[in-house]
Coordinates of C-alpha atoms in Angstrom, one line a residue:
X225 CA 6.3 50.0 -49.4
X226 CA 8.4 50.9 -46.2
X227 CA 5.0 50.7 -43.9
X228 CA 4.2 47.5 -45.7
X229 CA 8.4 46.3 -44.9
X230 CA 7.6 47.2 -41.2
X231 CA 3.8 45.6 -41.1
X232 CA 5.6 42.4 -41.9
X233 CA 8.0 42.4 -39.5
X234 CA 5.7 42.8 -36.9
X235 CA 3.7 39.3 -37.8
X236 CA 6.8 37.8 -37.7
X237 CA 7.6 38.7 -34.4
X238 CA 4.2 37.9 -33.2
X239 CA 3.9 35.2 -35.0
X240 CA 7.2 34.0 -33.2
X241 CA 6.1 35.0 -29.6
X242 CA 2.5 33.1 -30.5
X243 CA 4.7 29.9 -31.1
X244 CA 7.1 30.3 -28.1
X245 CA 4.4 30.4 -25.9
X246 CA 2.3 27.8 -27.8
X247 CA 5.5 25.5 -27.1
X248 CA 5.4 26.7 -23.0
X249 CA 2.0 25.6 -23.0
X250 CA 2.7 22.0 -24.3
X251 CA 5.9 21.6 -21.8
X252 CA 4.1 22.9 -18.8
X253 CA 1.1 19.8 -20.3
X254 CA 3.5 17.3 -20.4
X255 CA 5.2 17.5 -17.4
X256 CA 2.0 17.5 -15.5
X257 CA 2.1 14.0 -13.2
X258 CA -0.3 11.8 -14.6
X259 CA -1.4 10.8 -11.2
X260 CA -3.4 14.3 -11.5
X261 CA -5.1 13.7 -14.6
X262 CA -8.3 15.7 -14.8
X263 CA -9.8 12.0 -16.0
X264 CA -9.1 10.8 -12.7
X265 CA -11.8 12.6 -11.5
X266 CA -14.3 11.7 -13.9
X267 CA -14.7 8.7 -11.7
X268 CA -15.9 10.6 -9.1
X269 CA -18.3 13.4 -9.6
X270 CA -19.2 16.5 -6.9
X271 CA -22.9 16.2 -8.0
X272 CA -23.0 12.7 -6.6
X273 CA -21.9 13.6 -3.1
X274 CA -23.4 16.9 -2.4
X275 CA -26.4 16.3 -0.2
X276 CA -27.4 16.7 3.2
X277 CA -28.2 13.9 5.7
X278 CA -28.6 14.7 9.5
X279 CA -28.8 17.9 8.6
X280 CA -25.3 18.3 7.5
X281 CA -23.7 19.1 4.6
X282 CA -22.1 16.1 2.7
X283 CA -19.5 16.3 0.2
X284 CA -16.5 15.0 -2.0
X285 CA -12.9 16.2 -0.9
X286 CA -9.1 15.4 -2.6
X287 CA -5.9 15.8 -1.4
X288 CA -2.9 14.9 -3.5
X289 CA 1.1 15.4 -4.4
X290 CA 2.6 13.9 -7.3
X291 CA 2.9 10.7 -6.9
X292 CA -0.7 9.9 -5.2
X293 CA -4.2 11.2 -5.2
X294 CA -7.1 10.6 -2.6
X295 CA -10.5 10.9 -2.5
X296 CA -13.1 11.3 0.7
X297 CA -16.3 11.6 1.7
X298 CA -17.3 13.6 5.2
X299 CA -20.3 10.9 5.4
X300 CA -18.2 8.2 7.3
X301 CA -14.8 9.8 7.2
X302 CA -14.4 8.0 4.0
X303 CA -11.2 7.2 2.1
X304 CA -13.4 6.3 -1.1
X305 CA -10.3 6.2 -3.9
X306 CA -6.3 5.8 -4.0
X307 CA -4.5 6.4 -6.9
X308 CA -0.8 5.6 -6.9
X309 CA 1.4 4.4 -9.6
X310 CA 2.0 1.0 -10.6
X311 CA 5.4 -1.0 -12.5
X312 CA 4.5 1.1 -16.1
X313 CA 4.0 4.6 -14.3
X314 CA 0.1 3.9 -14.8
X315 CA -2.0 5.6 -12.1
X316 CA -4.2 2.7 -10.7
X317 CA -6.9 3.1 -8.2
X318 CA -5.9 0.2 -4.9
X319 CA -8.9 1.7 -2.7
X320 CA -12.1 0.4 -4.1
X321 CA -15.4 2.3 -3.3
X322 CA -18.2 3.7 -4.5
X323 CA -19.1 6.6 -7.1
X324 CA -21.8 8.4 -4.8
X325 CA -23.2 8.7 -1.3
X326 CA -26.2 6.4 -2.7
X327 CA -24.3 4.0 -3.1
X328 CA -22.7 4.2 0.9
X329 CA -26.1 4.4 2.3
X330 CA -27.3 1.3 0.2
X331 CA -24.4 -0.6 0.8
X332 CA -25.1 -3.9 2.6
X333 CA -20.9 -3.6 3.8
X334 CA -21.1 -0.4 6.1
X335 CA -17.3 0.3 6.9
X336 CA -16.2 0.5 2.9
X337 CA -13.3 3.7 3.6
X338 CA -14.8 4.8 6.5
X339 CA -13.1 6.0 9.9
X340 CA -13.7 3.3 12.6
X341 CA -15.1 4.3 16.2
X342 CA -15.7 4.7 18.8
X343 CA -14.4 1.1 19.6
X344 CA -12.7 -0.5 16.2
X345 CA -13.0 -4.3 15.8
X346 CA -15.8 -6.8 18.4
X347 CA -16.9 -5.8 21.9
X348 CA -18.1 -9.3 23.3
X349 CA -22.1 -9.4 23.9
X350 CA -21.5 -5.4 23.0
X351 CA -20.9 -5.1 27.1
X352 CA -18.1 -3.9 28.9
X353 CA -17.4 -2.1 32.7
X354 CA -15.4 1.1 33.6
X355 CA -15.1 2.3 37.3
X356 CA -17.9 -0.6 38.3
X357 CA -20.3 0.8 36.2
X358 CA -21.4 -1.8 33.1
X359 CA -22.5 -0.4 29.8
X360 CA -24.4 -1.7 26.6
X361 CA -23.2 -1.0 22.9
X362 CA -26.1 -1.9 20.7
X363 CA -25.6 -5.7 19.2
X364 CA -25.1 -5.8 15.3
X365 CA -22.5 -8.7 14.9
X366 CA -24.7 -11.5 16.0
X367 CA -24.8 -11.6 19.7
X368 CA -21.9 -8.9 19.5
X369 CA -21.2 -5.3 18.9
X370 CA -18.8 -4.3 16.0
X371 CA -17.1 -1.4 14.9
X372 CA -19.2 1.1 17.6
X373 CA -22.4 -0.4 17.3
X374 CA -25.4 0.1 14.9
X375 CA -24.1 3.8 14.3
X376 CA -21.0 3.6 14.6
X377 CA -18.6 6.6 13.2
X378 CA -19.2 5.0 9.3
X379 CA -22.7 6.1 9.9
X380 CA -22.0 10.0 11.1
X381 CA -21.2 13.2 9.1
X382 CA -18.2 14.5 9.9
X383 CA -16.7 18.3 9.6
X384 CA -14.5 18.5 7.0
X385 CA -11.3 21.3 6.3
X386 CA -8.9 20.5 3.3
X387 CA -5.9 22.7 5.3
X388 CA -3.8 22.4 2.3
X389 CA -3.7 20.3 -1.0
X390 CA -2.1 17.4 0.5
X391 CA -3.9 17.5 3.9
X392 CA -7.5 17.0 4.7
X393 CA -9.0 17.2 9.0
X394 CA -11.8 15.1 9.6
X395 CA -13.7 16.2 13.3
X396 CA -16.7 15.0 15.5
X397 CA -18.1 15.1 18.9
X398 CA -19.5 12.0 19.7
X399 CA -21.8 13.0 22.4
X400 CA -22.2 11.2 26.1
X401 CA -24.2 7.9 26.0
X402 CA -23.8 8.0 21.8
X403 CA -24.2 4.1 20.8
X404 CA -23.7 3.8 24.9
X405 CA -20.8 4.9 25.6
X406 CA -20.0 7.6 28.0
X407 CA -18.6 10.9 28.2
X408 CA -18.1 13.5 25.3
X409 CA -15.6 12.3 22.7
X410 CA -13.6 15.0 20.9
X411 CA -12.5 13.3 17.8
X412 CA -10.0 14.7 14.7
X413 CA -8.6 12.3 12.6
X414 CA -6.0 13.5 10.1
X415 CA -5.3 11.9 6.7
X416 CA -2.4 13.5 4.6
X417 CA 0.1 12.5 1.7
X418 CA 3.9 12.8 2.7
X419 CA 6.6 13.5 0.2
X420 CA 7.8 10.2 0.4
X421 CA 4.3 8.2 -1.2
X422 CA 2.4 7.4 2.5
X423 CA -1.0 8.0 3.4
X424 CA -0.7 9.0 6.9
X425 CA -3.5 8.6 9.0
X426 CA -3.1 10.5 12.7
X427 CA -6.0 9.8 15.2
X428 CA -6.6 12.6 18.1
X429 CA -9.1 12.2 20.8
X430 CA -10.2 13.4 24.5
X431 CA -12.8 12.8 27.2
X432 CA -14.9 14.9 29.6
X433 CA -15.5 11.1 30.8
X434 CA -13.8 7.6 31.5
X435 CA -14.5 6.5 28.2
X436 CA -12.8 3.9 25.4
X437 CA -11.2 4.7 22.4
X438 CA -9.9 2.4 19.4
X439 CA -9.8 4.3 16.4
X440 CA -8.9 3.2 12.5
X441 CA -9.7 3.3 9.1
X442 CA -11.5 0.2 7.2
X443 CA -9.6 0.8 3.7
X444 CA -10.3 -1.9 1.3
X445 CA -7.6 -2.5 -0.8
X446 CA -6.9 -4.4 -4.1
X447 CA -3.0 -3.6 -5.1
X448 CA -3.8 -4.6 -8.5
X449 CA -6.4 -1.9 -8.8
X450 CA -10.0 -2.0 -8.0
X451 CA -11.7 -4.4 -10.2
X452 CA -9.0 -6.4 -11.1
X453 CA -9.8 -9.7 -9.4
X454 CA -9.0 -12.2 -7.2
X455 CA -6.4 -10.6 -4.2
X456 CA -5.3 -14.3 -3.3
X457 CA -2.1 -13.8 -5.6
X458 CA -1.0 -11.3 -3.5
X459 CA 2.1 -11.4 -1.7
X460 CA 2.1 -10.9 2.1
X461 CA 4.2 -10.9 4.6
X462 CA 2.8 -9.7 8.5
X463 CA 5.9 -9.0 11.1
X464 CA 4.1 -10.6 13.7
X465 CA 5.1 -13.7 15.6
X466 CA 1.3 -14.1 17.5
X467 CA -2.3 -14.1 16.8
X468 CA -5.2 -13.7 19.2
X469 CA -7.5 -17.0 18.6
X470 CA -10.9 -16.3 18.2
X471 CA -14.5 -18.2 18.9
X472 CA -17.0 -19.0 16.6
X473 CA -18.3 -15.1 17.5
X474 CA -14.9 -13.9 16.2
X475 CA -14.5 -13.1 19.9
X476 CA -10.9 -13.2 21.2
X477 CA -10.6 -16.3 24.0
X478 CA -7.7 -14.2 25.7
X479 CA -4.7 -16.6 24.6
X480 CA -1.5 -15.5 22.2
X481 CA -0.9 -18.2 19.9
X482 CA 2.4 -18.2 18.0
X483 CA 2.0 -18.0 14.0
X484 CA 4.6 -21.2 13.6
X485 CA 3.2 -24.3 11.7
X486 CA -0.3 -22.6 11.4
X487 CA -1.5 -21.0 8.4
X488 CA -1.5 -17.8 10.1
X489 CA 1.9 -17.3 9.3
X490 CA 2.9 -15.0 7.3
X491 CA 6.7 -14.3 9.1
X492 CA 7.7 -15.0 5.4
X493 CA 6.0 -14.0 2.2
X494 CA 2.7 -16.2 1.2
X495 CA 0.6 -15.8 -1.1
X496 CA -3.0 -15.0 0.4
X497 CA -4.6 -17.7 -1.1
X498 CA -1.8 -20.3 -0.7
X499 CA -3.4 -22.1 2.6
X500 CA -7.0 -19.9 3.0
X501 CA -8.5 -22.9 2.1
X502 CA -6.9 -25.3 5.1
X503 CA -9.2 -27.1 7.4
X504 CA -7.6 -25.0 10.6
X505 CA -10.6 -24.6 12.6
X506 CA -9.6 -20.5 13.0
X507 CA -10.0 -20.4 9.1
X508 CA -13.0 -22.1 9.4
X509 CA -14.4 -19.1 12.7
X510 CA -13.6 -16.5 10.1
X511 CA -14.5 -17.9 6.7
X512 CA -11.1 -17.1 6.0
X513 CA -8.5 -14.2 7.7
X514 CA -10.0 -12.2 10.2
X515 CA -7.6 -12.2 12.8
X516 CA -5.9 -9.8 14.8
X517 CA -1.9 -10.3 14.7
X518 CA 0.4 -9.3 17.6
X519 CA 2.9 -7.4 16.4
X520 CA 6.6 -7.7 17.4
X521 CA 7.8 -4.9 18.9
X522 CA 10.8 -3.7 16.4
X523 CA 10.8 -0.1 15.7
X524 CA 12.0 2.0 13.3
X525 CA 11.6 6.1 13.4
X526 CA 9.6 5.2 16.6
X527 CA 6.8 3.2 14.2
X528 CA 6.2 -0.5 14.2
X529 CA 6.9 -2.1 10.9
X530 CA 3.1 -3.9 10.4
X531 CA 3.3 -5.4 7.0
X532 CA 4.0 -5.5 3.9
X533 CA 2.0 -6.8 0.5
X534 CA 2.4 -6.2 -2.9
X535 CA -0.3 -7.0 -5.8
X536 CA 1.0 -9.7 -7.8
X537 CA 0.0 -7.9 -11.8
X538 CA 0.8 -4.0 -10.7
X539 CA 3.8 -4.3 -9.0
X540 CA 2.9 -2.2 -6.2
X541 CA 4.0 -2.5 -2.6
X542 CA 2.2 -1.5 0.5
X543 CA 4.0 -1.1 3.9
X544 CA 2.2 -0.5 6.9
X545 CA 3.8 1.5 9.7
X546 CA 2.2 2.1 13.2
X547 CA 2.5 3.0 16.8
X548 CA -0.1 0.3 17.4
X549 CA 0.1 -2.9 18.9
X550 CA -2.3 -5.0 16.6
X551 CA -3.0 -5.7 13.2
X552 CA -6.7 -7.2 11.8
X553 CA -6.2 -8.9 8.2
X554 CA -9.2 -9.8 6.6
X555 CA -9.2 -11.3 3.5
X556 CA -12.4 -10.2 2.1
X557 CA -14.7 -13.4 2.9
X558 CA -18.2 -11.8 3.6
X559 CA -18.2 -10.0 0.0
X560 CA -20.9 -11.2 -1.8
X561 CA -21.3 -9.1 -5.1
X562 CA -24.0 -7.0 -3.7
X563 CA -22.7 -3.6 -4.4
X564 CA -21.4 -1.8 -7.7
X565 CA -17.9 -0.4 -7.1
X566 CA -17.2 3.0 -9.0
X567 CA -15.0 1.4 -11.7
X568 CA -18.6 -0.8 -12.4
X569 CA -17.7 -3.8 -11.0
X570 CA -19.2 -5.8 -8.4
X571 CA -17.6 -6.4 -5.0
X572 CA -17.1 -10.3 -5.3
X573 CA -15.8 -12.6 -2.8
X574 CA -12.4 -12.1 -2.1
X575 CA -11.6 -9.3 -4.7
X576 CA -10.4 -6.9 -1.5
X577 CA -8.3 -7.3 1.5
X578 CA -8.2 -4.9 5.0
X579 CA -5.6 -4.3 7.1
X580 CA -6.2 -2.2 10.5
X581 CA -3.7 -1.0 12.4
X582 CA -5.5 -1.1 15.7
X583 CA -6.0 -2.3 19.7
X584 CA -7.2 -6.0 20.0
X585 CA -10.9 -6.6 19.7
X586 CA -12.9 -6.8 23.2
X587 CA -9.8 -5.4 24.8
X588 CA -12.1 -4.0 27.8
X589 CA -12.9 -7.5 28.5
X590 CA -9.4 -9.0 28.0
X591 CA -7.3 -8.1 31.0
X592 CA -4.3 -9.4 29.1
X593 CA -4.9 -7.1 26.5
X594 CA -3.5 -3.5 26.3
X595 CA -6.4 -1.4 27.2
X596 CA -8.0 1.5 25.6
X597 CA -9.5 3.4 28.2
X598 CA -9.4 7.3 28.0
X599 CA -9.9 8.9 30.9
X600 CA -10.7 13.1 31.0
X601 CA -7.4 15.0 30.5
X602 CA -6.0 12.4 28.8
X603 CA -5.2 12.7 24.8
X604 CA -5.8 9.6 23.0
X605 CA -3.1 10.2 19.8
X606 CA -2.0 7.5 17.3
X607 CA -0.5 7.5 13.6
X608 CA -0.3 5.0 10.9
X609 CA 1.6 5.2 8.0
X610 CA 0.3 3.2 4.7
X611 CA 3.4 3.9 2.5
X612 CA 3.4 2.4 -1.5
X613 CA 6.2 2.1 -3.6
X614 CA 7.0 0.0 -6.8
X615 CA 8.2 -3.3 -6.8
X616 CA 9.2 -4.3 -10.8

């Protein structure tokens, strides 16, 4: 009877333990951020990016905290999701994209996430002159070169190193006479998560050789997550009191042009959509925004406050922050619901917006423009800050 006595009290007390730690497991559950929910992921699949093409290894990489979570691609230095939090604490992805390399290579819109180089944004007839000597970028922008030419850094497989889970090293050597330009380009771009809900995104670079450099990153964005819609409800406001004019080419004609009583300004909060539609002959160049802004030179922790926007149904805010001089908005016009995003929806007109912190476009062949030449033992270095917060 007395063994039988003891026997019982020992499966109570296990039974007790069993339960205490049954209830550790559900608290430790619980207070897991949903922005690192394991379905998150199901979106995105390893098996989708692991391949080889150039003879390097491609793959799929996250970096995260708890209040956002990214993922990239090595092919194209690509920022391919963005999870953040909207108004109801409801993880929502603002970077659309798609669910494998497949769908990047097939892609008839190249820069989708992808790092932008070695020249971000037009070179005019893709030609430009350092030290008397003229070079040739090849032409695929009409007569023009675009965003580094046919292979541009969208196109290229980059080495990847996840330093730690909130920070992720993307580098390439562009080699001399790559896409035409010259000397060998040492390039690491650095994308990490800060404490206080940015993306940061630093750019590094040097030259055995006169070179130029405008580096940047071609998110697409939809603040009211990817497939939501229309982004012409969403509110902008650019600190920016100029715009460099543009051609029919989209080629800068050298003048700054002040944003007053022009549908280019957005000193105050607009809606995108509120004058897209004007009959202002810029509008009518770009089939919409896709301008570069000058932006005013007001500082604050030694950045440039860029922009801000907020999606109109999520509640979520996006400032930009940069130590760059320009700003390129494009408001989506050339989508033409020719690619599948990974949520399963097409990309149609206007359901994404860009914004590039970056040099002007065909600053080489503006000599009112700053300049982006990099001569050897220089160090080309630049950072951007894309911080989100929650507007209710």
């Amino acid at each position: 009877m007395k063994n039988i006595q003891i026997a019982a009290v020992l499966l109570l007390v296990l039974f007790q333990f069993n339960c205490k730690e049954g209830k550790k497991e559900n608290t430790v559950s619980k207070d897991k951020p949903e922005i690192a929910s394991d379905s998150i992921k199901t979106v995105l699949e390893t098996k989708n990016f692991d391949t080889i093409i150039d003879g390097k290894k491609v793959g799929l990489y996250w970096i995260e905290n708890k209040d956002i979570k990214a993922a990239f691609t090595n092919y194209g230095g690509r920022l391919i999701g963005l999870w953040v939090k909207d108004k109801n604490g409801k993880s929502t992805d603002v970077v659309v994209g798609m669910n494998s390399i497949k769908g990047y290579k097939n892609s008839t819109e190249p820069y989708f996430g992808a790092t932008i180089g070695r020249v971000g944004n037009r070179v005019a007839l893709g030609k430009f002159t350092l030290e008397g000597k003229q070079y040739q970028i090849p032409l695929n922008n009409g007569k023009n070169a675009l965003h580094g030419g046919v292979k541009g850094f969208q196109d290229v497989v980059w080495n990847a190193e996840k330093t730690n889970e909130n920070t992720l090293v993307f580098t390439y050597v562009s080699p001399d006479g790559e896409q035409g330009f010259p000397g060998n380009l040492n390039v690491k771009v650095t994308y990490s998560i800060t404490e206080d809900g940015a993306v940061k995104m630093e750019y590094e670079a040097t030259t055995d050789k006169t070179t130029i450099a405008n580096l940047t990153n071609h998110a697409f964005f939809n603040l009211n997550g990817e497939g939501s819609g229309t982004i012409l409800n969403h509110e902008l406001q650019i600190y920016g009191d100029k715009f460099t004019p543009v051609d029919e080419g989209l080629i800068p004609t050298g003048e700054f042009k002040s944003v007053k009583n022009t549908p280019f300004d957005f000193t105050s909060k607009h809606t995108i959509g509120e004058r897209i539609e004007n009959k202002d002959e810029q509008l009518k160049f770009g089939k919409g925004y896709d301008h570069n802004y000058v932006l005013n030179d007001e500082k604050r922790d030694g950045f440039i406050h860029a922009a801000t926007i907020k999606g109109d149904v999520s509640g979520i805010a996006l400032d930009i922050y940069t130590e760059e001089p320009g700003l390129q908005f494009y408001s989506g016009n050339f989508m033409q619901s020719q690619n599948t995003f990974k949520s399963g929806v097409k990309d149609d007109f206007r359901t994404a917006f860009a914004l590039e912190t970056q040099h002007f476009p065909d600053a080489p062949n503006q000599p009112k423009f700053p300049q982006i030449t990099l001569k050897a033992g220089e160090k080309y270095h630049t950072v951007s800050l894309y911080q989100f917060s929650v507007e209710k």
